[in-house]
mmCIF file of C-alpha atoms in Angstrom:
data_model
loop_
_atom_site.group_PDB
_atom_site.id
_atom_site.type_symbol
_atom_site.label_atom_id
_atom_site.label_comp_id
_atom_site.label_asym_id
_atom_site.label_seq_id
_atom_site.Cartn_x
_atom_site.Cartn_y
_atom_site.Cartn_z
ATOM 1 C CA MET A 1 7.495 162.155 -35.024
ATOM 2 C CA PRO A 2 7.639 162.976 -38.682
ATOM 3 C CA ASP A 3 4.762 164.759 -40.548
ATOM 4 C CA ASN A 4 4.297 162.411 -43.490
ATOM 5 C CA LYS A 5 1.382 164.420 -44.916
ATOM 6 C CA LEU A 6 3.696 167.106 -46.318
ATOM 7 C CA LYS A 7 4.474 166.987 -50.018
ATOM 8 C CA ILE A 8 8.186 167.652 -50.371
ATOM 9 C CA ILE A 9 10.356 167.767 -53.358
ATOM 10 C CA LEU A 10 14.128 167.542 -52.821
ATOM 11 C CA ALA A 11 15.771 169.691 -55.607
ATOM 12 C CA SER A 12 19.064 167.781 -55.475
ATOM 13 C CA GLN A 13 20.758 164.804 -57.017
ATOM 14 C CA SER A 14 22.938 164.525 -53.854
ATOM 15 C CA PRO A 15 22.814 160.928 -52.489
ATOM 16 C CA ARG A 16 23.986 162.335 -49.042
ATOM 17 C CA ARG A 17 20.929 164.897 -48.941
ATOM 18 C CA LYS A 18 18.629 162.021 -49.864
ATOM 19 C CA GLN A 19 20.050 159.821 -47.244
ATOM 20 C CA LEU A 20 19.644 162.471 -44.446
ATOM 21 C CA LEU A 21 15.952 163.148 -45.364
ATOM 22 C CA GLU A 22 15.430 159.328 -45.202
ATOM 23 C CA TRP A 23 16.962 159.190 -41.901
ATOM 24 C CA ALA A 24 14.781 161.855 -40.708
ATOM 25 C CA GLU A 25 11.829 159.643 -42.084
ATOM 26 C CA ILE A 26 10.511 162.479 -44.198
ATOM 27 C CA ASN A 27 8.521 161.522 -47.323
ATOM 28 C CA PHE A 28 9.820 163.210 -50.352
ATOM 29 C CA ASP A 29 10.258 162.931 -54.200
ATOM 30 C CA VAL A 30 13.432 164.017 -55.962
ATOM 31 C CA ILE A 31 13.560 166.280 -58.971
ATOM 32 C CA THR A 32 16.997 167.270 -59.950
ATOM 33 C CA SER A 33 17.744 170.830 -60.816
ATOM 34 C CA ASP A 34 19.826 171.805 -63.830
ATOM 35 C CA ALA A 35 20.187 175.367 -62.533
ATOM 36 C CA ASP A 36 23.132 177.479 -63.156
ATOM 37 C CA GLU A 37 25.492 177.247 -60.035
ATOM 38 C CA SER A 38 27.690 180.256 -60.944
ATOM 39 C CA PHE A 39 27.698 183.338 -58.687
ATOM 40 C CA SER A 40 29.200 186.831 -58.484
ATOM 41 C CA THR A 41 32.685 187.001 -57.050
ATOM 42 C CA ASN A 42 31.506 190.257 -55.282
ATOM 43 C CA MET A 43 28.809 188.312 -53.277
ATOM 44 C CA PRO A 44 29.380 187.850 -49.487
ATOM 45 C CA VAL A 45 30.325 184.033 -48.956
ATOM 46 C CA GLU A 46 27.392 183.534 -46.547
ATOM 47 C CA GLU A 47 25.005 184.496 -49.345
ATOM 48 C CA ILE A 48 26.440 182.244 -52.090
ATOM 49 C CA PRO A 49 24.908 178.972 -51.152
ATOM 50 C CA VAL A 50 21.494 180.590 -50.398
ATOM 51 C CA PHE A 51 21.590 182.215 -53.931
ATOM 52 C CA ILE A 52 22.552 178.907 -55.508
ATOM 53 C CA ALA A 53 19.850 176.953 -53.629
ATOM 54 C CA ARG A 54 17.278 179.515 -54.720
ATOM 55 C CA ASN A 55 18.197 179.136 -58.310
ATOM 56 C CA LYS A 56 17.865 175.264 -57.857
ATOM 57 C CA ALA A 57 14.408 175.580 -56.183
ATOM 58 C CA LYS A 58 13.101 177.924 -58.795
ATOM 59 C CA ALA A 59 14.307 175.699 -61.663
ATOM 60 C CA VAL A 60 12.585 172.721 -60.053
ATOM 61 C CA GLN A 61 9.353 174.773 -59.262
ATOM 62 C CA GLN A 62 8.977 175.342 -63.014
ATOM 63 C CA LYS A 63 9.157 171.579 -63.674
ATOM 64 C CA SER A 64 6.876 170.480 -60.826
ATOM 65 C CA ASN A 65 3.588 172.362 -61.317
ATOM 66 C CA ASN A 66 2.049 171.411 -57.963
ATOM 67 C CA ASP A 67 1.482 172.535 -54.436
ATOM 68 C CA ALA A 68 4.463 170.667 -53.120
ATOM 69 C CA ILE A 69 7.189 172.381 -50.903
ATOM 70 C CA ILE A 70 10.484 172.507 -52.705
ATOM 71 C CA LEU A 71 13.576 171.960 -50.694
ATOM 72 C CA ALA A 72 16.949 173.037 -52.141
ATOM 73 C CA ALA A 73 20.401 173.182 -50.667
ATOM 74 C CA ASP A 74 23.900 173.994 -51.638
ATOM 75 C CA THR A 75 27.007 173.531 -49.705
ATOM 76 C CA ILE A 76 30.243 175.459 -49.996
ATOM 77 C CA VAL A 77 33.716 175.194 -48.203
ATOM 78 C CA VAL A 78 35.274 178.471 -47.260
ATOM 79 C CA LEU A 79 39.040 178.784 -46.184
ATOM 80 C CA GLY A 80 39.659 182.445 -44.995
ATOM 81 C CA ASN A 81 37.375 184.373 -47.536
ATOM 82 C CA LYS A 82 38.164 181.981 -50.520
ATOM 83 C CA VAL A 83 35.381 179.636 -51.603
ATOM 84 C CA ILE A 84 36.785 176.141 -52.371
ATOM 85 C CA ASN A 85 34.526 174.432 -54.972
ATOM 86 C CA LYS A 86 34.513 170.861 -56.192
ATOM 87 C CA PRO A 87 37.858 169.808 -57.521
ATOM 88 C CA ALA A 88 38.118 169.432 -61.382
ATOM 89 C CA SER A 89 41.049 167.002 -61.286
ATOM 90 C CA ARG A 90 43.077 164.802 -58.999
ATOM 91 C CA ASP A 91 45.804 167.521 -58.795
ATOM 92 C CA GLU A 92 43.256 170.087 -57.760
ATOM 93 C CA ALA A 93 41.696 167.799 -55.008
ATOM 94 C CA ILE A 94 45.092 167.161 -53.561
ATOM 95 C CA LYS A 95 45.961 170.848 -53.651
ATOM 96 C CA MET A 96 42.595 171.637 -51.877
ATOM 97 C CA LEU A 97 43.195 169.077 -49.118
ATOM 98 C CA GLN A 98 46.758 170.426 -48.576
ATOM 99 C CA SER A 99 45.272 173.880 -48.108
ATOM 100 C CA LEU A 100 42.751 172.491 -45.445
ATOM 101 C CA SER A 101 45.426 170.452 -43.726
ATOM 102 C CA GLY A 102 46.086 171.919 -40.174
ATOM 103 C CA ASN A 103 43.611 174.779 -40.848
ATOM 104 C CA GLU A 104 39.976 175.616 -39.811
ATOM 105 C CA HIS A 105 37.517 176.230 -42.413
ATOM 106 C CA ARG A 106 33.781 176.936 -42.642
ATOM 107 C CA VAL A 107 31.174 174.688 -44.260
ATOM 108 C CA ILE A 108 28.257 176.833 -45.231
ATOM 109 C CA THR A 109 24.996 175.119 -46.469
ATOM 110 C CA GLY A 110 22.295 177.534 -47.862
ATOM 111 C CA VAL A 111 18.732 176.118 -47.673
ATOM 112 C CA VAL A 112 15.629 177.436 -49.450
ATOM 113 C CA LEU A 113 12.150 176.217 -48.965
ATOM 114 C CA LEU A 114 9.653 177.355 -51.741
ATOM 115 C CA SER A 115 5.955 176.864 -52.268
ATOM 116 C CA GLY A 116 4.121 178.980 -54.658
ATOM 117 C CA ASP A 117 5.382 182.544 -53.949
ATOM 118 C CA LYS A 118 6.376 181.813 -50.375
ATOM 119 C CA GLU A 119 9.931 181.402 -49.550
ATOM 120 C CA LEU A 120 12.032 180.745 -46.472
ATOM 121 C CA SER A 121 15.790 180.707 -46.753
ATOM 122 C CA PHE A 122 18.751 180.394 -44.298
ATOM 123 C CA ALA A 123 22.448 179.440 -44.180
ATOM 124 C CA ASP A 124 23.957 177.237 -41.520
ATOM 125 C CA VAL A 125 27.623 177.356 -40.727
ATOM 126 C CA THR A 126 29.870 174.630 -39.256
ATOM 127 C CA HIS A 127 33.601 175.134 -38.427
ATOM 128 C CA VAL A 128 35.841 172.266 -39.277
ATOM 129 C CA LEU A 129 39.467 171.902 -38.106
ATOM 130 C CA PHE A 130 41.779 169.268 -39.846
ATOM 131 C CA HIS A 131 44.792 167.700 -38.246
ATOM 132 C CA GLU A 132 48.041 168.179 -40.221
ATOM 133 C CA LEU A 133 47.605 165.611 -43.021
ATOM 134 C CA THR A 134 50.629 164.021 -44.685
ATOM 135 C CA GLU A 135 50.964 163.871 -48.439
ATOM 136 C CA GLU A 136 50.472 160.060 -48.226
ATOM 137 C CA GLN A 137 47.146 160.427 -46.348
ATOM 138 C CA ILE A 138 45.899 163.024 -48.873
ATOM 139 C CA ILE A 139 46.985 160.917 -51.968
ATOM 140 C CA PHE A 140 45.535 157.825 -50.526
ATOM 141 C CA TYR A 141 42.177 159.460 -49.826
ATOM 142 C CA VAL A 142 41.963 161.075 -53.249
ATOM 143 C CA ASP A 143 42.899 158.035 -55.159
ATOM 144 C CA LYS A 144 40.529 155.632 -53.187
ATOM 145 C CA TYR A 145 37.638 157.978 -52.669
ATOM 146 C CA LYS A 146 37.732 160.254 -55.715
ATOM 147 C CA PRO A 147 35.954 163.141 -54.045
ATOM 148 C CA TYR A 148 35.416 165.146 -57.265
ATOM 149 C CA ASP A 149 31.754 165.737 -56.638
ATOM 150 C CA LYS A 150 32.437 167.270 -53.153
ATOM 151 C CA ALA A 151 33.058 170.827 -52.153
ATOM 152 C CA GLY A 152 36.461 170.998 -50.592
ATOM 153 C CA ALA A 153 37.363 167.666 -52.131
ATOM 154 C CA TYR A 154 36.258 165.670 -48.995
ATOM 155 C CA ALA A 155 33.228 164.011 -47.338
ATOM 156 C CA ILE A 156 33.237 164.091 -43.594
ATOM 157 C CA GLN A 157 31.556 160.681 -43.302
ATOM 158 C CA GLU A 158 34.459 158.994 -45.265
ATOM 159 C CA TRP A 159 37.954 157.937 -44.210
ATOM 160 C CA ILE A 160 39.427 161.462 -44.263
ATOM 161 C CA GLY A 161 36.735 162.661 -41.908
ATOM 162 C CA VAL A 162 37.071 159.759 -39.548
ATOM 163 C CA THR A 163 40.963 160.027 -39.367
ATOM 164 C CA GLY A 164 41.713 163.602 -40.388
ATOM 165 C CA ILE A 165 39.408 165.968 -38.440
ATOM 166 C CA LYS A 166 40.365 167.285 -35.142
ATOM 167 C CA SER A 167 37.212 169.337 -34.216
ATOM 168 C CA ILE A 168 33.917 170.376 -35.458
ATOM 169 C CA ASN A 169 31.902 173.348 -34.108
ATOM 170 C CA GLY A 170 28.403 173.235 -35.420
ATOM 171 C CA ASP A 171 26.050 170.685 -36.983
ATOM 172 C CA PHE A 172 27.976 167.585 -38.236
ATOM 173 C CA TYR A 173 25.109 166.906 -40.908
ATOM 174 C CA ASN A 174 25.518 170.355 -42.243
ATOM 175 C CA VAL A 175 29.047 169.283 -43.387
ATOM 176 C CA MET A 176 27.377 166.216 -45.064
ATOM 177 C CA GLY A 177 25.233 168.708 -47.051
ATOM 178 C CA LEU A 178 22.072 169.378 -45.050
ATOM 179 C CA PRO A 179 21.468 170.629 -41.475
ATOM 180 C CA VAL A 180 18.630 168.385 -41.011
ATOM 181 C CA SER A 181 17.362 169.283 -37.582
ATOM 182 C CA ARG A 182 17.282 173.029 -38.529
ATOM 183 C CA VAL A 183 15.489 172.079 -41.704
ATOM 184 C CA LEU A 184 12.872 170.297 -39.727
ATOM 185 C CA GLN A 185 12.315 173.059 -37.437
ATOM 186 C CA GLN A 186 12.006 175.636 -40.368
ATOM 187 C CA LEU A 187 9.648 173.304 -42.235
ATOM 188 C CA LYS A 188 7.200 173.521 -39.227
ATOM 189 C CA HIS A 189 7.388 177.357 -39.321
ATOM 190 C CA PHE A 190 7.148 177.365 -43.126
ATOM 191 C CA THR A 191 4.094 175.022 -43.244
ATOM 192 C CA THR A 192 2.152 176.981 -40.485
ATOM 193 C CA ALA A 193 2.639 180.175 -42.659
ATOM 194 C CA LEU A 194 1.311 178.660 -45.822
#
């Protein structure tokens, strides 16, 4: 049963993260972050989404001025050791999906809970394997769904995920942008430590 007495601020404009928290029946407000999402290329890939999430949480904390718990997250797609960001164009989206076709990649979501000077952070990793995708499938998906706001140029809950994914090892909802069950477990630990 959800604890609806907690005051939570979601530091994200992602409709998917908002939907996932609603499904978990968590009461929350949204304050979007305009934090810088750049990172050092020398940073280990597992640390990148936590670093970006922390910047988002701190930016929102400066705007909020209350005792709420700020929940920030960032999701990256990693193929080999290469981070695949959001595509800047149709051609880039097509190239990204061509590189993911037939290959396994990692989806890493960094999560930061922040309240006052207390912080809890973690990263959750899901391995996703695509079937070999035809050029026609990729072009159809990019032209119809326009995945330009999505890391790796796809959303698992859309047509490409339903038809193109061979296997998933890890939390499905992590690939959508938030490992909700782990967030809820960590919120319990975090609130008892406050």
